[in-house]
Short mmCIF file of C-alpha atoms in Angstrom, two decimals:
data_model
loop_
_atom_site.label_atom_id
_atom_site.label_comp_id
_atom_site.label_asym_id
_atom_site.label_seq_id
_atom_site.Cartn_x
_atom_site.Cartn_y
_atom_site.Cartn_z
CA UNK A 110 19.12 -25.85 -9.11
CA UNK A 111 19.41 -23.24 -6.38
CA UNK A 112 16.64 -22.60 -3.89
CA UNK A 113 13.54 -20.99 -5.36
CA UNK A 114 13.06 -17.37 -4.37
CA UNK A 115 10.07 -15.16 -3.66
CA UNK A 116 10.01 -12.00 -5.75
CA UNK A 117 8.80 -8.95 -3.82
CA UNK A 118 7.88 -6.20 -6.24
CA UNK A 119 8.05 -2.79 -4.68
CA UNK A 120 10.43 -4.39 -2.22
CA UNK A 121 11.92 -1.07 -1.11
CA UNK A 122 8.53 0.52 -0.43
CA UNK A 123 6.30 0.74 2.63
CA UNK A 124 4.66 -2.68 2.35
CA UNK A 125 7.20 -4.51 0.19
CA UNK A 126 10.08 -3.81 2.56
CA UNK A 127 8.10 -5.29 5.43
CA UNK A 128 7.03 -8.31 3.39
CA UNK A 129 10.65 -9.01 2.43
CA UNK A 130 11.84 -8.73 6.04
CA UNK A 131 9.19 -11.15 7.29
CA UNK A 132 9.95 -13.69 4.59
CA UNK A 133 13.67 -13.59 5.41
CA UNK A 134 12.84 -14.09 9.10
CA UNK A 135 11.12 -17.33 8.08
CA UNK A 136 14.15 -18.47 6.10
CA UNK A 137 12.61 -17.71 2.69
CA UNK A 138 14.97 -16.56 -0.04
CA UNK A 139 13.87 -13.16 -1.34
CA UNK A 140 14.54 -11.17 -4.49
CA UNK A 141 13.71 -7.48 -4.36
CA UNK A 142 11.92 -6.13 -7.41
CA UNK A 143 12.97 -2.50 -7.80
CA UNK A 144 14.89 -0.30 -10.20
CA UNK A 145 17.78 -0.16 -7.75
CA UNK A 146 17.93 -3.94 -7.29
CA UNK A 147 20.05 -6.48 -9.15
CA UNK A 148 18.63 -7.63 -11.45
CA UNK A 149 16.76 -4.37 -11.89
CA UNK A 150 12.97 -4.41 -12.18
CA UNK A 151 11.04 -1.59 -13.79
CA UNK A 152 7.29 -1.69 -14.48
CA UNK A 153 7.83 0.61 -17.47
CA UNK A 154 10.54 -1.58 -19.06
CA UNK A 155 9.32 -5.06 -20.03
CA UNK A 156 12.88 -6.11 -20.80
CA UNK A 157 13.57 -6.18 -17.05
CA UNK A 158 10.70 -8.53 -16.22
CA UNK A 159 12.05 -11.88 -17.43
CA UNK A 160 15.44 -11.65 -15.63
CA UNK A 161 13.62 -10.80 -12.39
CA UNK A 162 11.40 -13.89 -12.76
CA UNK A 163 14.25 -16.39 -13.05
CA UNK A 164 14.04 -19.16 -10.42
CA UNK A 165 11.03 -17.52 -8.73
CA UNK A 166 8.08 -19.49 -7.35
CA UNK A 167 5.94 -16.76 -5.68
CA UNK A 168 5.43 -13.05 -6.23
CA UNK A 169 4.16 -10.20 -4.09
CA UNK A 170 2.81 -7.78 -6.69
CA UNK A 171 2.87 -4.13 -5.66
CA UNK A 172 2.39 -1.83 -8.65
CA UNK A 173 3.81 1.67 -8.70
CA UNK A 174 2.61 4.32 -8.46
CA UNK A 175 -0.94 2.93 -8.06
CA UNK A 176 -3.29 0.52 -9.81
CA UNK A 177 -5.63 3.46 -10.47
CA UNK A 178 -3.28 5.14 -12.97
CA UNK A 179 -3.96 4.86 -16.71
CA UNK A 180 -2.31 1.83 -18.29
CA UNK A 181 -2.04 -0.20 -15.09
CA UNK A 182 -4.56 -2.81 -16.23
CA UNK A 183 -2.59 -3.64 -19.38
CA UNK A 184 0.69 -3.81 -17.49
CA UNK A 185 -0.72 -6.12 -14.81
CA UNK A 186 -2.28 -8.33 -17.51
CA UNK A 187 1.02 -8.63 -19.39
CA UNK A 188 3.13 -9.22 -16.31
CA UNK A 189 0.86 -11.79 -14.68
CA UNK A 190 0.52 -13.72 -17.95
CA UNK A 191 4.30 -13.74 -18.34
CA UNK A 192 4.68 -15.00 -14.78
CA UNK A 193 2.26 -17.87 -15.35
CA UNK A 194 3.94 -18.80 -18.65
CA UNK A 195 7.24 -18.82 -16.75
CA UNK A 196 5.83 -21.42 -14.35
CA UNK A 197 5.06 -19.02 -11.50
CA UNK A 198 1.47 -19.50 -10.38
CA UNK A 199 1.36 -17.97 -6.90
CA UNK A 200 0.64 -14.22 -7.11
CA UNK A 201 -0.46 -11.98 -4.23
CA UNK A 202 -1.62 -8.56 -5.41
CA UNK A 203 -1.76 -5.43 -3.28
CA UNK A 204 -4.80 -3.49 -4.42
CA UNK A 205 -6.77 -0.49 -3.23
CA UNK A 206 -10.01 -0.54 -1.31
CA UNK A 207 -12.89 1.10 -3.13
CA UNK A 208 -10.96 1.76 -6.36
CA UNK A 209 -12.87 0.73 -9.49
CA UNK A 210 -9.74 1.00 -11.61
CA UNK A 211 -7.80 -1.19 -9.21
CA UNK A 212 -10.50 -3.83 -9.40
CA UNK A 213 -10.01 -3.94 -13.18
CA UNK A 214 -6.35 -4.76 -12.56
CA UNK A 215 -7.41 -7.46 -10.11
CA UNK A 216 -9.55 -9.07 -12.81
CA UNK A 217 -6.67 -8.90 -15.28
CA UNK A 218 -4.40 -10.76 -12.86
CA UNK A 219 -7.09 -13.33 -12.06
CA UNK A 220 -7.59 -13.99 -15.79
CA UNK A 221 -3.92 -14.99 -16.16
CA UNK A 222 -4.57 -18.40 -14.64
CA UNK A 223 -2.54 -17.65 -11.54
CA UNK A 224 -3.27 -18.97 -8.06
CA UNK A 225 -4.10 -15.51 -6.78
CA UNK A 226 -4.89 -13.64 -3.60
CA UNK A 227 -5.95 -9.98 -3.59
CA UNK A 228 -5.27 -7.69 -0.65
CA UNK A 229 -7.19 -4.41 -0.69
CA UNK A 230 -5.59 -1.94 1.67
CA UNK A 231 -7.11 1.10 3.32
CA UNK A 232 -5.05 4.29 3.77
CA UNK A 233 -1.75 3.46 5.46
CA UNK A 234 -0.81 4.74 8.92
CA UNK A 235 2.68 5.15 7.53
CA UNK A 236 1.68 7.83 5.04
CA UNK A 237 2.09 10.15 8.03
CA UNK A 238 5.77 9.31 8.62
CA UNK A 239 7.07 7.53 5.51
CA UNK A 240 4.83 9.05 2.84
CA UNK A 241 3.61 12.32 1.42
CA UNK A 242 2.04 13.56 4.66
CA UNK A 243 5.27 13.45 6.68
CA UNK A 244 6.53 16.92 5.75
CA UNK A 245 3.27 18.53 6.82
CA UNK A 246 3.33 16.74 10.16
CA UNK A 247 6.90 17.86 10.83
CA UNK A 248 6.14 21.45 9.80
CA UNK A 249 3.13 21.51 12.11
CA UNK A 250 0.54 22.17 9.41
CA UNK A 251 -1.31 19.47 7.49
CA UNK A 252 -3.80 20.49 4.84
CA UNK A 253 -5.72 18.11 2.60
CA UNK A 254 -8.85 18.19 0.43
CA UNK A 255 -10.90 16.07 2.81
CA UNK A 256 -13.00 17.15 5.77
CA UNK A 257 -15.35 14.90 7.77
CA UNK A 258 -15.05 11.66 5.77
CA UNK A 259 -13.86 8.80 7.95
CA UNK A 260 -11.29 6.20 6.98
CA UNK A 261 -10.31 2.92 8.71
CA UNK A 262 -6.56 3.59 8.51
CA UNK A 263 -4.49 0.40 8.49
CA UNK A 264 -0.93 -0.45 9.43
CA UNK A 265 1.57 -1.54 6.79
CA UNK A 266 2.74 -4.10 9.33
CA UNK A 267 -0.70 -5.73 9.27
CA UNK A 268 -0.73 -5.66 5.46
CA UNK A 269 2.70 -7.31 5.37
CA UNK A 270 1.68 -9.98 7.87
CA UNK A 271 -1.40 -10.84 5.79
CA UNK A 272 0.61 -10.82 2.55
CA UNK A 273 3.17 -13.28 3.95
CA UNK A 274 0.43 -15.65 5.09
CA UNK A 275 -1.16 -15.40 1.64
CA UNK A 276 2.15 -16.16 -0.07
CA UNK A 277 2.95 -19.19 2.07
CA UNK A 278 -0.46 -20.79 2.77
CA UNK A 279 -2.56 -22.19 -0.08
CA UNK A 280 -5.69 -21.71 2.05
CA UNK A 281 -5.73 -18.10 0.84
CA UNK A 282 -5.83 -18.90 -2.88
CA UNK A 283 -8.79 -17.24 -4.58
CA UNK A 284 -9.53 -14.95 -1.63
CA UNK A 285 -10.02 -11.19 -1.59
CA UNK A 286 -9.18 -9.50 1.71
CA UNK A 287 -10.13 -5.91 2.50
CA UNK A 288 -7.82 -4.78 5.28
CA UNK A 289 -8.79 -2.07 7.75
CA UNK A 290 -7.77 -0.85 11.15
CA UNK A 291 -9.98 -1.31 14.22
CA UNK A 292 -11.75 2.08 14.08
CA UNK A 293 -12.89 4.88 11.81
CA UNK A 294 -11.15 8.26 11.99
CA UNK A 295 -11.17 11.52 10.08
CA UNK A 296 -7.83 12.87 8.89
CA UNK A 297 -8.19 15.66 11.44
CA UNK A 298 -8.58 13.12 14.23
CA UNK A 299 -5.54 11.20 13.01
CA UNK A 300 -3.44 14.37 13.00
CA UNK A 301 -4.72 15.25 16.49
CA UNK A 302 -3.61 11.85 17.81
CA UNK A 303 -0.18 12.34 16.26
CA UNK A 304 0.08 15.80 17.83
CA UNK A 305 -0.80 14.39 21.24
CA UNK A 306 1.71 11.55 20.91
CA UNK A 307 4.46 13.89 19.71
CA UNK A 308 3.54 16.52 22.34
CA UNK A 309 3.43 19.16 19.61
CA UNK A 310 0.95 21.57 18.10
CA UNK A 311 0.01 20.27 14.64
CA UNK A 312 -2.91 21.88 12.84
CA UNK A 313 -5.19 20.33 10.25
CA UNK A 314 -7.06 22.26 7.57
CA UNK A 315 -9.43 20.99 4.88
CA UNK A 316 -8.94 22.88 1.62
CA UNK A 317 -10.48 22.70 -1.88
CA UNK A 318 -8.98 20.02 -4.08
CA UNK A 319 -8.08 22.62 -6.72
CA UNK A 320 -5.97 24.52 -4.16
CA UNK A 321 -4.29 21.30 -3.06
CA UNK A 322 -3.47 20.34 -6.65
CA UNK A 323 -2.05 23.80 -7.28
CA UNK A 324 0.14 23.48 -4.18
CA UNK A 325 1.49 20.12 -5.35
CA UNK A 326 2.28 21.49 -8.79
CA UNK A 327 4.04 24.50 -7.26
CA UNK A 328 6.21 22.07 -5.31
CA UNK A 329 7.21 20.38 -8.56
CA UNK A 330 5.10 17.25 -8.18
CA UNK A 331 4.65 15.59 -11.62
CA UNK A 332 1.27 16.11 -13.27
CA UNK A 333 0.41 12.39 -13.36
CA UNK A 334 0.97 12.08 -9.61
CA UNK A 335 -1.09 15.22 -8.99
CA UNK A 336 -3.95 13.68 -10.94
CA UNK A 337 -3.64 10.45 -8.98
CA UNK A 338 -3.89 12.35 -5.69
CA UNK A 339 -6.82 14.33 -7.04
CA UNK A 340 -8.60 11.08 -7.95
CA UNK A 341 -7.96 9.47 -4.58
CA UNK A 342 -9.25 12.45 -2.63
CA UNK A 343 -12.27 13.19 -4.80
CA UNK A 344 -13.42 9.65 -5.60
CA UNK A 345 -12.08 7.09 -3.14
CA UNK A 346 -12.49 9.41 -0.14
CA UNK A 347 -16.19 10.01 -0.76
CA UNK A 348 -17.36 7.84 2.14
CA UNK A 349 -17.39 4.55 0.24
CA UNK A 350 -14.69 3.16 2.54
CA UNK A 351 -16.16 4.40 5.81
CA UNK A 352 -16.60 0.91 7.18
CA UNK A 353 -14.45 -1.75 8.78
CA UNK A 354 -13.87 -5.43 8.10
CA UNK A 355 -12.64 -8.34 10.21
CA UNK A 356 -10.25 -9.62 7.53
CA UNK A 357 -7.04 -8.87 9.45
CA UNK A 358 -8.33 -10.92 12.38
CA UNK A 359 -9.67 -13.55 10.00
CA UNK A 360 -6.22 -14.16 8.51
CA UNK A 361 -3.94 -13.47 11.47
CA UNK A 362 -6.08 -14.49 14.43
CA UNK A 363 -5.56 -11.13 16.14
CA UNK A 364 -6.99 -7.64 16.04
CA UNK A 365 -5.42 -5.10 13.69
CA UNK A 366 -3.01 -2.56 15.10
CA UNK A 367 -4.56 0.62 16.49
CA UNK A 368 -3.59 4.07 15.23
CA UNK A 369 -2.88 5.30 18.77
CA UNK A 370 -0.19 2.63 19.20
CA UNK A 371 1.33 3.60 15.87
CA UNK A 372 1.34 7.30 16.80
CA UNK A 373 2.93 6.69 20.20
CA UNK A 374 5.64 4.33 18.90
CA UNK A 375 6.45 6.48 15.87
CA UNK A 376 6.60 9.68 17.92
CA UNK A 377 9.13 8.00 20.21
CA UNK A 378 11.53 7.65 17.25
CA UNK A 379 11.71 11.43 16.88
CA UNK A 380 10.69 11.38 13.23
CA UNK A 381 8.02 14.03 13.86
CA UNK A 382 10.21 16.32 15.94
CA UNK A 383 10.96 19.80 14.70
CA UNK A 384 14.30 20.09 12.94
CA UNK A 385 17.00 21.63 15.12
#
């Protein structure tokens, strides 16, 4: 029998890619779970699940597009039960902080009989350079349906570091970790720090959620993704997450990465520079 592998679902995404890299650095065999991988993995096609689980002993579970979308609970329940029946007990789930729907998916995974760990992430730093906010930053104008609400933005690197520890150390079985950065910031403050680091003028404007949804639709964003964004900005960003935890330090023995360091290092790559 060949060496057991760790399946990283969402292994080409912001957190999954980092988890896979860290596991490989430790000499762990990794299988990427993605539509483009071989074997292919697709959350919407159950026929792809079993081939992806072959010879696997641990799984990083990152559901796309988000655990808050309709149907996610049933999918997580089916997948985690299949994993346990296949002899795979160790499941680490990336969840969302302050999302009631995501917590229902957490309970579904826990009910499977798996040895589970749940990681609840705050808003990622990397949404500003790898995600849906990047275009606005580059254009010099970021507008979102959120004003003075603060968020403890967290680094995907910290999430990945915690996830790897959870996958490899049984001390984290049965634990729920809420991961935050070291300080609270508004989106306007985050954009201002990026502007300072990039030495550019980048404006921030809070707009009504209806206008933001209309803008997304005009850009051709699918309706289900528009509704997800609407939910996140009207429900999750209502102040419920305006607090910090010590869970990153609790797991890793160090403070979480600060947004200013992220902004400075990312600006140095040129990703936020105006196109020539």
